[in-house]
Amino acid sequence: MSELSQEVVRVEDIVKDFRPGLGLKKKRVLHGISFSVRRGEIFGFVGPNGAGKTTTLKILMGLIFATSGKASILGHDIGESSFRRHIGYLPEGPYFYDYLTGREFLRFYAKLCGVPRAQIAERVTNLLEAVGLAHAGDERLRNYSKGMLQRIGIGQALVHDPQVLFLDEPMSGLDPIGRKEIRDLIWQFRDRGKTIFMTTHILSDVEMLCDSVAIIVKGKIQYQGAPKDFLKNERHSAEIVFAGLEKSIQAQIAERFQASVRDSDEHSQFGVAEDQVDDVLRALLEKGAQVVSVTPRRATLEMIFLNAVQEGGR
Amino acid sequence: MTEATAHEGQIEAASNGGLVRVLGSIATIAGNTVREAIRSRVLYLFLVFAVIMIGAGVLVSTLSYVDRPRILQDVGFAAVRLFGVAIAIFVGIGLVHKEVERRTIYTILSKPISRSVFLLGKYFGLVATVWLITFVMALAFVAVSRAAGAPVTLVHYAAFGLSAMELGLVTAIAIFFSTFTSPMFASLFSVGIYLAGHLSRDLRDLGAASESETFKIFGAWAHRLLPDLEGFNLTTHAVYGIPVTFPDVAYPVLYAMGYSAIILIAAMLTFEKRDFR
């Protein structure tokens, strides 16, 4: 299979301007972003609040229109609507029709997706089972908990057995059990050879779930690739906590080793590269400092994320 | 063939009906809209007040020594039309706005249906709801009239029929405004157009009688552009036993369908371009 046909989602140089209020002045929220998602992967679209994640997803779902640029899903331009029978979408914090029961709700979406009438009842029952809501199928959605709503939402997105699933912040507002349940559903879906595109700002979920990520900050893509590759390239570091050193001497050592410094009332703290720990400790002890602790710090996605946010902010 | 591709093939086959599929989607959304409306308390509140007002016609008519049945039916028709319009405008705008506000529209538009199909489904669902309510109110009207000994003729039924057509047109106007503005403005504009629509004949006649050429042109154009809603009013004919001809009924029906179609096309064009932020 060619590299291109492996691409399920392709975004090329998308720009989006909004006009806040009635003014003529435009605000650019996406600055020409490009990325792609490959078949069969769990793709994490990561960024802080207001970075442009939901805007990008809404453009892909045809809910808002890009100012310029191109995007395609499964090889079809996003302006078309027929390919949408191969995709499922769960918006962030959805409400859904709370006057419907779970079963009525799924039946409604199955009809809209063109699931053959004869199969709807069986399909809905199977789906309720799959998302763990078989017991609540005949209850109205207004009585569902947040976790149950999120699960019926995923059911709605899966009702026509799509190829690609788009999830906007699927874990937000859920308790640890709810998050685990959603994670399990995502894994199950991937195991069946499907592709998942999820936006999130919860980095532990990204580390646990995603095969590939793109980090977006202030409407620009800062990184794209596998989370493991980022972690490999990131320098490992350590934190040294010490006391009993004059500020001027402390500053000299920090400058010599390019250490980051954080002071509190009782202690000072240096952040240094892992290969410099011995030298820094020696220097501190020579000057009479009392070393309290040395803690190795593994580079986490969080650190990369924070760096990206800081870089994006510059 | 794997299970997945077989399933996909069935969906393709079911989806390729073209017009049948579009009509099916419109019917699904319309059905859901009716279900939402009849499961909401607001609608019943309106309906209860309407029935109370129709019944109150009996009390009001006792204040008079003459023409009691006419007063009773005047009040009854007023109640049916007032509450019909209130439901068409406020419930209609509320239901469309709620879809966007609560983001339920996001999941629907991510499915293989166009925005225009969604809007048409919403429209026909609302019209069905408004007609259902009109039907219930008409039943109450007939029951109260019969109980009070007031006559109910074919013209009465024609008057209800034209009221229903008028409400279809008003619903289209309410939907049009709710595609691009807030519920408050959409309600204000819709009520404004409704009131102006009932005055459009007067504006034309005043213009025609005026010596000012500008006012003449203004009156003529206001009548052409605004919906001519007084044409749907057969209640005076019904109450006073004035005979009604076939064109008196057929023309407003065609007018309502044509006017509503134009407004709905404008609504669809606006809705297709809207950003759901």
Coordinates of C-alpha atoms in Angstrom, one line a residue:
Chain A
M1 CA 0.0 0.0 0.0
S2 CA 1.4 3.4 -0.9
E3 CA 2.4 6.0 1.7
L4 CA -0.4 8.3 0.6
S5 CA -3.1 5.7 0.9
Q6 CA -1.9 5.0 4.4
E7 CA -2.8 8.6 5.3
V8 CA -6.3 8.7 6.7
V9 CA -6.3 12.4 7.6
R10 CA -4.2 15.0 5.8
V11 CA -4.2 18.7 6.8
E12 CA -2.2 21.1 4.6
D13 CA -1.5 24.7 5.5
I14 CA -4.8 25.4 7.1
V15 CA -5.4 29.0 8.2
K16 CA -8.5 30.1 10.2
D17 CA -9.4 33.7 10.9
F18 CA -12.3 34.6 13.2
R19 CA -13.9 38.0 13.5
P20 CA -14.6 38.5 17.2
G21 CA -18.0 40.2 17.7
L22 CA -19.2 42.6 15.1
G23 CA -15.8 44.2 14.5
L24 CA -14.0 44.2 11.2
K25 CA -10.7 43.2 12.8
K26 CA -9.8 39.5 12.2
K27 CA -8.1 37.3 14.8
R28 CA -6.0 34.4 13.4
V29 CA -6.5 31.3 15.4
L30 CA -4.7 28.8 13.1
H31 CA -1.5 29.9 11.4
G32 CA -1.1 27.5 8.5
I33 CA -1.0 24.1 10.3
S34 CA -0.1 20.9 8.5
F35 CA 0.0 17.3 9.8
S36 CA -1.2 13.9 8.8
V37 CA -2.7 10.8 10.6
R38 CA -1.8 7.3 9.4
R39 CA -4.2 4.3 9.1
G40 CA -4.6 2.2 12.3
E41 CA -2.9 4.6 14.7
I42 CA -4.1 6.5 17.8
F43 CA -3.2 10.1 17.0
G44 CA -3.1 12.6 19.8
F45 CA -3.7 16.2 18.9
V46 CA -2.3 17.9 22.0
G47 CA -2.2 21.5 23.2
P48 CA -3.2 23.8 26.0
N49 CA -6.7 25.3 26.2
G50 CA -7.3 27.8 23.4
A51 CA -4.5 26.4 21.2
G52 CA -6.8 25.6 18.3
K53 CA -7.4 21.9 18.8
T54 CA -11.2 22.0 18.7
T55 CA -11.1 24.6 15.8
T56 CA -9.0 22.2 13.8
L57 CA -11.4 19.3 14.5
K58 CA -14.4 21.4 13.7
I59 CA -12.9 22.3 10.3
L60 CA -12.3 18.6 9.7
M61 CA -15.9 17.8 10.6
G62 CA -17.3 20.6 8.3
L63 CA -18.7 22.6 11.2
I64 CA -16.6 25.7 10.4
F65 CA -14.8 26.6 7.2
A66 CA -11.0 27.2 6.9
T67 CA -10.0 30.6 5.6
S68 CA -7.4 28.9 3.4
G69 CA -5.6 25.6 3.1
K70 CA -6.7 22.1 2.2
A71 CA -7.7 19.0 4.2
S72 CA -8.8 15.5 3.3
I73 CA -10.2 12.5 5.2
L74 CA -9.8 9.0 3.6
G75 CA -8.7 10.8 0.4
H76 CA -11.9 12.9 0.1
D77 CA -11.9 16.7 0.4
I78 CA -13.6 17.7 3.6
G79 CA -16.2 19.8 1.7
E80 CA -17.8 16.5 0.6
S81 CA -20.3 14.8 2.8
S82 CA -20.6 11.3 1.4
F83 CA -17.4 10.0 3.1
R84 CA -18.8 11.0 6.4
R85 CA -20.5 7.6 6.6
H86 CA -17.0 6.2 7.3
I87 CA -16.2 8.6 10.2
G88 CA -17.5 8.9 13.7
Y89 CA -17.3 12.1 15.9
L90 CA -17.7 12.8 19.6
P91 CA -17.6 16.5 20.4
E92 CA -16.2 17.9 23.6
G93 CA -18.7 17.9 26.6
P94 CA -21.7 16.9 24.5
Y95 CA -25.2 17.2 25.8
F96 CA -27.2 15.1 23.4
Y97 CA -30.9 14.8 23.3
D98 CA -31.7 14.3 27.0
Y99 CA -35.4 13.5 26.3
L100 CA -34.4 10.3 24.4
T101 CA -33.5 7.0 26.0
G102 CA -30.1 5.5 25.2
R103 CA -31.7 3.1 22.8
E104 CA -33.8 5.7 21.0
F105 CA -30.7 7.9 20.8
L106 CA -28.6 5.3 19.0
R107 CA -31.5 4.3 16.8
F108 CA -31.9 7.9 15.7
Y109 CA -28.2 8.1 14.7
A110 CA -28.3 4.7 13.0
K111 CA -31.1 5.9 10.8
L112 CA -29.3 9.0 9.9
C113 CA -26.2 7.0 8.9
G114 CA -28.2 4.8 6.6
V115 CA -27.8 1.6 8.6
P116 CA -30.3 -0.8 7.0
R117 CA -33.6 -0.8 8.9
A118 CA -33.6 -4.5 9.6
Q119 CA -30.3 -4.3 11.3
I120 CA -30.9 -1.3 13.5
A121 CA -32.4 -3.1 16.6
E122 CA -29.6 -5.7 16.7
R123 CA -26.9 -3.2 16.1
V124 CA -28.2 -0.9 18.8
T125 CA -28.4 -3.7 21.4
N126 CA -24.8 -4.8 20.5
L127 CA -23.5 -1.3 20.8
L128 CA -25.2 -0.7 24.2
E129 CA -23.4 -3.9 25.3
A130 CA -20.1 -2.8 23.9
V131 CA -20.1 0.6 25.6
G132 CA -21.3 -1.0 28.9
L133 CA -24.8 0.6 28.9
A134 CA -26.9 -2.5 28.3
H135 CA -28.5 -2.0 31.7
A136 CA -29.4 1.7 31.0
G137 CA -30.6 1.4 27.4
D138 CA -34.2 2.3 28.3
E139 CA -33.4 5.1 30.6
R140 CA -33.6 8.7 29.4
L141 CA -30.2 10.4 28.8
R142 CA -31.1 13.1 31.3
N143 CA -30.6 10.5 34.0
Y144 CA -27.2 9.5 32.8
S145 CA -24.0 10.4 34.6
K146 CA -21.2 12.2 32.8
G147 CA -19.3 9.0 32.2
M148 CA -22.4 7.3 30.8
L149 CA -23.0 10.2 28.5
Q150 CA -19.5 10.0 27.2
R151 CA -19.9 6.3 26.6
I152 CA -23.3 6.7 24.8
G153 CA -21.6 9.5 22.8
I154 CA -18.9 7.0 21.7
G155 CA -21.7 4.6 20.9
Q156 CA -23.3 7.3 18.6
A157 CA -19.9 7.7 16.9
L158 CA -19.6 4.0 16.4
V159 CA -23.1 3.2 15.3
H160 CA -22.3 2.9 11.6
D161 CA -19.0 1.0 12.2
P162 CA -16.8 3.9 10.9
Q163 CA -13.2 3.6 9.7
V164 CA -12.0 6.7 11.6
L165 CA -13.1 8.0 15.0
F166 CA -12.6 11.7 16.0
L167 CA -12.8 12.3 19.7
D168 CA -12.6 15.8 21.2
E169 CA -11.3 15.7 24.8
P170 CA -12.9 12.3 25.4
M171 CA -11.5 12.1 29.0
S172 CA -12.3 15.6 30.2
G173 CA -14.4 15.7 33.3
L174 CA -14.3 12.0 33.9
D175 CA -13.2 10.3 37.1
P176 CA -10.3 7.7 37.0
I177 CA -12.8 4.8 36.4
G178 CA -14.6 6.7 33.6
R179 CA -11.2 7.4 32.0
K180 CA -10.1 3.8 32.1
E181 CA -13.4 2.8 30.5
I182 CA -13.0 5.2 27.6
R183 CA -9.3 4.2 27.2
D184 CA -10.4 0.5 27.0
L185 CA -13.0 1.4 24.3
I186 CA -10.3 3.3 22.3
W187 CA -8.0 0.4 22.5
Q188 CA -10.7 -2.0 21.4
F189 CA -11.5 0.2 18.4
R190 CA -7.8 0.4 17.4
D191 CA -7.4 -3.4 17.8
R192 CA -10.0 -3.8 15.1
G193 CA -7.8 -1.9 12.7
K194 CA -9.5 1.5 12.9
T195 CA -7.9 4.9 13.3
I196 CA -8.5 7.3 16.2
F197 CA -7.9 11.0 16.2
M198 CA -8.2 12.5 19.6
T199 CA -7.6 15.9 21.0
T200 CA -6.5 16.2 24.6
H201 CA -4.6 18.2 27.1
I202 CA -4.2 15.3 29.6
L203 CA -0.7 14.2 29.0
S204 CA -0.8 11.0 30.9
D205 CA -3.5 9.8 28.5
V206 CA -1.3 10.7 25.6
E207 CA 1.6 8.8 27.0
M208 CA -0.5 5.8 27.6
L209 CA -2.6 5.7 24.4
C210 CA -1.1 7.5 21.5
D211 CA 1.1 6.1 18.8
S212 CA 1.7 9.5 17.3
V213 CA 1.1 13.1 18.5
A214 CA 1.1 16.6 17.2
I215 CA 1.5 19.4 19.7
I216 CA -0.3 22.7 18.8
V217 CA 0.4 25.9 20.7
K218 CA -1.2 29.2 19.8
G219 CA -2.4 27.9 16.4
K220 CA 1.0 26.6 15.3
I221 CA 2.2 23.0 15.3
Q222 CA 5.3 22.8 17.5
Y223 CA 6.1 19.1 17.2
Q224 CA 4.8 16.1 15.3
G225 CA 5.9 12.4 15.6
A226 CA 5.8 9.5 18.0
P227 CA 5.9 10.4 21.7
K228 CA 8.8 8.0 22.3
D229 CA 10.9 9.8 19.7
F230 CA 10.5 13.1 21.6
L231 CA 11.4 11.5 24.8
K232 CA 14.5 10.0 23.3
N233 CA 15.7 13.3 22.0
E234 CA 15.1 15.1 25.2
R235 CA 18.1 15.6 27.5
H236 CA 17.7 13.8 30.8
S237 CA 18.2 15.9 33.9
A238 CA 18.4 16.0 37.7
E239 CA 17.4 18.2 40.5
I240 CA 19.9 19.0 43.3
V241 CA 18.5 20.5 46.5
F242 CA 20.9 22.1 48.9
A243 CA 21.3 24.7 51.7
G244 CA 24.0 26.8 53.4
L245 CA 25.5 28.6 50.5
E246 CA 25.8 32.4 49.9
K247 CA 23.7 33.7 47.0
S248 CA 26.8 35.1 45.1
I249 CA 28.6 31.8 45.2
Q250 CA 25.4 29.9 44.3
A251 CA 25.0 32.2 41.2
Q252 CA 28.6 31.6 40.2
I253 CA 28.2 27.8 40.2
A254 CA 24.8 28.1 38.4
E255 CA 26.4 30.2 35.7
R256 CA 29.3 27.8 35.3
F257 CA 27.1 24.8 34.8
Q258 CA 24.2 26.6 33.2
A259 CA 21.9 25.3 35.9
S260 CA 18.3 26.5 36.4
V261 CA 17.9 27.9 39.9
R262 CA 14.9 27.9 42.2
D263 CA 15.0 29.3 45.7
S264 CA 12.8 28.7 48.7
D265 CA 13.2 30.0 52.3
E266 CA 15.1 27.0 53.5
H267 CA 16.6 25.4 50.4
S268 CA 17.9 26.2 46.9
Q269 CA 17.4 24.0 44.0
F270 CA 19.5 23.5 40.8
G271 CA 18.2 21.8 37.7
V272 CA 21.2 20.4 35.8
A273 CA 22.0 18.0 32.9
E274 CA 22.4 14.4 34.0
D275 CA 26.0 14.2 32.9
Q276 CA 27.0 17.2 35.0
V277 CA 25.6 16.0 38.3
D278 CA 29.0 14.8 39.6
D279 CA 30.7 18.1 38.8
V280 CA 28.0 20.2 40.2
L281 CA 27.9 18.2 43.5
R282 CA 31.6 18.5 43.8
A283 CA 31.5 22.2 43.3
L284 CA 28.7 22.6 45.9
L285 CA 30.4 20.5 48.5
E286 CA 33.8 22.3 48.0
K287 CA 32.0 25.6 48.8
G288 CA 30.5 24.1 52.0
A289 CA 26.9 23.5 50.9
Q290 CA 24.8 20.8 52.5
V291 CA 23.3 18.7 49.8
V292 CA 19.7 17.6 50.8
S293 CA 18.7 15.5 47.8
V294 CA 19.6 14.6 44.3
T295 CA 16.6 13.4 42.1
P296 CA 16.9 12.2 38.6
R297 CA 14.2 13.7 36.3
R298 CA 13.1 11.7 33.3
A299 CA 12.0 13.9 30.4
T300 CA 8.3 13.6 30.3
L301 CA 5.8 14.6 27.6
E302 CA 4.8 17.2 30.1
M303 CA 8.2 18.8 30.0
I304 CA 8.2 18.8 26.2
F305 CA 4.8 20.2 26.2
L306 CA 5.7 23.0 28.6
N307 CA 8.8 23.8 26.5
A308 CA 6.6 23.9 23.4
V309 CA 4.2 26.2 25.2
Q310 CA 7.1 28.5 26.3
E311 CA 8.6 28.4 22.8
G312 CA 5.2 29.1 21.2
G313 CA 4.7 32.0 23.6
R314 CA 7.9 33.7 22.5
Chain B
M1 CA -15.7 -10.5 2.1
T2 CA -14.9 -9.6 5.7
E3 CA -17.7 -8.8 8.2
A4 CA -16.7 -5.1 8.1
T5 CA -16.7 -4.7 4.4
A6 CA -20.0 -6.6 4.2
H7 CA -21.5 -4.3 6.7
E8 CA -20.1 -1.3 4.9
G9 CA -21.6 -2.6 1.6
Q10 CA -25.0 -2.8 3.2
I11 CA -24.7 0.8 4.5
E12 CA -23.6 1.9 1.0
A13 CA -26.5 0.1 -0.6
A14 CA -28.9 1.6 1.9
S15 CA -27.3 5.0 1.4
N16 CA -27.3 5.1 -2.3
G17 CA -31.0 5.7 -2.7
G18 CA -30.4 9.4 -3.6
L19 CA -33.7 11.2 -3.1
V20 CA -35.2 8.4 -1.1
R21 CA -32.2 8.7 1.4
V22 CA -32.5 12.5 1.6
L23 CA -36.3 12.2 2.3
G24 CA -35.6 9.5 4.8
S25 CA -33.1 11.7 6.6
I26 CA -35.5 14.6 6.6
A27 CA -38.2 12.4 8.0
T28 CA -35.9 11.0 10.7
I29 CA -34.9 14.6 11.9
A30 CA -38.5 15.8 11.6
G31 CA -39.7 12.8 13.7
N32 CA -37.1 13.5 16.3
T33 CA -38.1 17.2 16.4
V34 CA -41.8 16.2 17.0
R35 CA -40.7 13.9 19.7
E36 CA -38.6 16.6 21.3
A37 CA -41.5 19.1 21.2
I38 CA -44.1 16.7 22.6
R39 CA -41.7 15.7 25.4
S40 CA -41.1 19.4 26.4
R41 CA -43.2 21.0 29.1
V42 CA -43.3 24.4 27.5
L43 CA -45.6 23.1 24.7
Y44 CA -48.1 21.7 27.2
L45 CA -48.1 25.0 29.0
F46 CA -49.0 26.8 25.8
L47 CA -51.6 24.2 25.0
V48 CA -53.2 24.4 28.5
F49 CA -53.4 28.2 28.3
A50 CA -54.9 28.0 24.8
V51 CA -57.6 25.6 25.9
I52 CA -58.3 27.7 29.0
M53 CA -58.7 30.8 26.7
I54 CA -61.0 28.9 24.3
G55 CA -63.1 27.9 27.2
A56 CA -63.0 31.4 28.7
G57 CA -64.9 32.5 25.5
V58 CA -68.0 31.0 27.2
L59 CA -67.6 33.3 30.2
V60 CA -66.8 36.4 28.0
S61 CA -69.8 35.7 25.8
T62 CA -72.1 35.7 28.9
L63 CA -71.3 39.4 29.4
S64 CA -73.3 40.1 26.2
Y65 CA -77.0 39.8 25.6
V66 CA -76.6 39.5 21.8
D67 CA -74.4 37.5 19.5
R68 CA -73.1 35.2 22.2
P69 CA -72.0 32.5 19.8
R70 CA -70.1 35.0 17.7
I71 CA -68.3 36.4 20.7
L72 CA -67.5 32.9 21.9
Q73 CA -66.0 32.0 18.5
D74 CA -64.1 35.3 18.1
V75 CA -62.4 34.6 21.4
G76 CA -61.8 31.0 20.4
F77 CA -60.3 31.8 17.0
A78 CA -58.1 34.5 18.6
A79 CA -56.8 32.0 21.1
V80 CA -56.0 29.4 18.4
R81 CA -54.2 31.9 16.3
L82 CA -52.4 33.6 19.1
F83 CA -51.1 30.4 20.7
G84 CA -50.4 28.9 17.3
V85 CA -48.1 31.8 16.4
A86 CA -46.5 31.8 19.9
I87 CA -45.6 28.1 19.5
A88 CA -44.4 28.5 15.9
I89 CA -42.1 31.4 16.8
F90 CA -40.9 30.7 20.3
V91 CA -40.8 26.9 20.4
G92 CA -39.5 26.9 16.8
I93 CA -36.6 29.3 17.5
G94 CA -35.9 27.6 20.8
L95 CA -35.5 24.2 19.3
V96 CA -33.2 25.3 16.5
H97 CA -31.1 27.4 18.9
K98 CA -30.8 24.5 21.4
E99 CA -29.3 22.3 18.7
V100 CA -26.4 24.7 18.3
E101 CA -26.2 25.8 21.9
R102 CA -26.0 22.2 23.2
R103 CA -23.8 21.1 20.3
T104 CA -26.2 18.3 19.4
I105 CA -26.0 19.6 15.8
Y106 CA -22.3 18.8 15.8
T107 CA -22.8 15.1 15.8
I108 CA -25.7 15.3 13.3
L109 CA -23.7 17.3 10.8
S110 CA -20.7 14.9 11.1
K111 CA -23.0 12.2 9.6
P112 CA -23.5 12.0 5.9
I113 CA -26.3 14.5 5.8
S114 CA -26.1 18.1 4.5
R115 CA -27.0 21.2 6.6
S116 CA -30.0 21.9 4.3
V117 CA -31.4 18.4 5.0
F118 CA -31.0 19.0 8.7
L119 CA -32.8 22.4 8.4
L120 CA -35.6 21.0 6.3
G121 CA -36.1 18.1 8.8
K122 CA -36.2 20.6 11.6
Y123 CA -38.7 22.7 9.6
F124 CA -41.1 19.9 8.8
G125 CA -40.9 18.6 12.3
L126 CA -41.8 22.0 13.7
V127 CA -44.7 22.4 11.2
A128 CA -46.0 18.9 12.1
T129 CA -45.9 19.9 15.8
V130 CA -47.6 23.2 15.2
W131 CA -50.3 21.6 13.1
L132 CA -50.8 18.9 15.7
I133 CA -51.3 21.6 18.4
T134 CA -53.6 23.5 16.0
F135 CA -55.6 20.3 15.5
V136 CA -56.0 19.9 19.3
M137 CA -57.0 23.5 19.7
A138 CA -59.5 23.2 16.9
L139 CA -61.0 20.2 18.6
A140 CA -61.3 22.2 21.8
F141 CA -62.9 25.0 19.8
V142 CA -65.4 22.7 18.1
A143 CA -66.3 21.0 21.5
V144 CA -66.8 24.4 23.2
S145 CA -68.9 25.7 20.2
R146 CA -71.1 22.6 20.1
A147 CA -71.6 22.8 23.9
A148 CA -72.6 26.4 23.7
G149 CA -74.9 25.8 20.7
A150 CA -72.7 27.9 18.3
P151 CA -72.7 26.6 14.7
V152 CA -69.6 24.9 13.2
T153 CA -69.6 25.0 9.4
L154 CA -67.2 24.0 6.6
V155 CA -65.9 27.6 6.6
H156 CA -64.8 27.1 10.2
Y157 CA -62.7 24.2 9.1
A158 CA -61.3 26.2 6.1
A159 CA -60.4 28.9 8.6
F160 CA -58.4 26.4 10.7
G161 CA -56.8 25.1 7.6
L162 CA -55.6 28.5 6.5
S163 CA -54.4 29.3 10.0
A164 CA -52.3 26.1 9.8
M165 CA -50.9 27.3 6.4
E166 CA -50.1 30.7 7.9
L167 CA -48.3 29.0 10.8
G168 CA -46.3 27.0 8.3
L169 CA -45.2 30.3 6.8
V170 CA -44.4 31.9 10.1
T171 CA -42.4 28.8 11.2
A172 CA -40.3 29.2 8.0
I173 CA -39.7 32.9 8.9
A174 CA -38.7 32.0 12.5
I175 CA -36.3 29.3 11.2
F176 CA -34.8 31.7 8.7
F177 CA -34.0 34.3 11.5
S178 CA -32.7 31.6 13.8
T179 CA -30.1 30.5 11.2
F180 CA -28.1 33.6 11.7
T181 CA -29.1 35.5 14.8
S182 CA -29.7 35.0 18.6
P183 CA -33.0 33.7 19.8
M184 CA -33.9 37.1 21.2
F185 CA -33.4 38.9 17.9
A186 CA -34.9 36.0 15.9
S187 CA -38.1 36.2 18.1
L188 CA -38.2 40.0 17.8
F189 CA -37.8 39.9 14.0
S190 CA -40.3 37.1 13.6
V191 CA -43.0 38.8 15.7
G192 CA -42.3 42.1 13.8
I193 CA -42.7 40.4 10.4
Y194 CA -45.8 38.6 11.7
L195 CA -47.4 41.9 12.8
A196 CA -46.3 43.8 9.7
G197 CA -47.6 40.9 7.6
H198 CA -51.0 41.4 9.0
L199 CA -50.8 45.1 8.1
S200 CA -49.3 44.7 4.6
R201 CA -52.7 45.1 2.9
D202 CA -53.5 48.2 4.9
L203 CA -50.1 49.6 3.9
R204 CA -50.9 49.0 0.3
D205 CA -54.3 50.5 0.5
L206 CA -53.1 53.5 2.5
G207 CA -50.3 54.0 -0.1
A208 CA -52.8 53.7 -3.0
A209 CA -55.0 56.3 -1.4
S210 CA -52.1 58.6 -0.6
E211 CA -51.2 61.6 -2.8
S212 CA -47.5 61.1 -2.2
E213 CA -45.9 59.1 -5.0
T214 CA -43.2 57.8 -2.6
F215 CA -45.7 56.5 -0.1
K216 CA -47.6 54.9 -3.0
I217 CA -44.5 53.0 -4.1
F218 CA -43.6 52.2 -0.5
G219 CA -47.0 50.8 0.2
A220 CA -47.0 48.6 -3.0
W221 CA -43.5 47.2 -2.3
A222 CA -44.2 46.6 1.4
H223 CA -47.2 44.5 0.3
R224 CA -45.2 42.6 -2.2
L225 CA -42.2 41.8 0.1
L226 CA -43.9 41.3 3.4
P227 CA -46.0 38.1 3.7
D228 CA -49.7 39.0 3.1
L229 CA -50.9 37.3 6.3
E230 CA -54.4 38.8 6.3
G231 CA -55.2 36.6 3.3
F232 CA -55.1 33.6 5.7
N233 CA -57.8 35.1 7.9
L234 CA -61.1 33.5 7.3
T235 CA -62.3 33.8 10.9
T236 CA -64.6 36.7 10.1
H237 CA -66.2 34.7 7.3
A238 CA -66.7 31.8 9.6
V239 CA -68.1 33.7 12.6
Y240 CA -70.4 35.9 10.5
G241 CA -71.4 33.3 8.0
I242 CA -69.9 35.1 5.0
P243 CA -69.7 32.7 2.0
V244 CA -66.2 31.6 0.9
T245 CA -65.2 30.8 -2.7
F246 CA -62.6 28.2 -3.8
P247 CA -60.0 30.8 -4.7
D248 CA -60.3 32.3 -1.2
V249 CA -58.8 29.1 0.1
A250 CA -56.7 27.9 -2.8
Y251 CA -54.8 31.1 -3.4
P252 CA -53.5 31.5 0.2
V253 CA -52.5 27.8 0.2
L254 CA -50.4 28.3 -2.9
Y255 CA -49.1 31.6 -1.7
A256 CA -48.0 30.0 1.7
M257 CA -46.2 27.2 -0.1
G258 CA -44.4 29.6 -2.5
Y259 CA -43.5 32.1 0.1
S260 CA -42.3 29.4 2.6
A261 CA -40.2 27.8 -0.1
I262 CA -38.4 31.1 -0.9
I263 CA -37.8 31.8 2.8
L264 CA -36.5 28.2 3.4
I265 CA -34.1 28.5 0.4
A266 CA -32.8 31.7 1.9
A267 CA -32.5 30.0 5.3
M268 CA -30.6 27.0 3.8
L269 CA -28.2 29.3 1.9
T270 CA -27.4 31.2 5.1
F271 CA -27.1 28.0 7.2
E272 CA -24.8 26.3 4.7
K273 CA -22.2 29.1 5.2
R274 CA -22.5 29.4 8.9
D275 CA -19.5 28.7 11.2
F276 CA -20.6 26.7 14.3
R277 CA -18.1 28.2 16.8

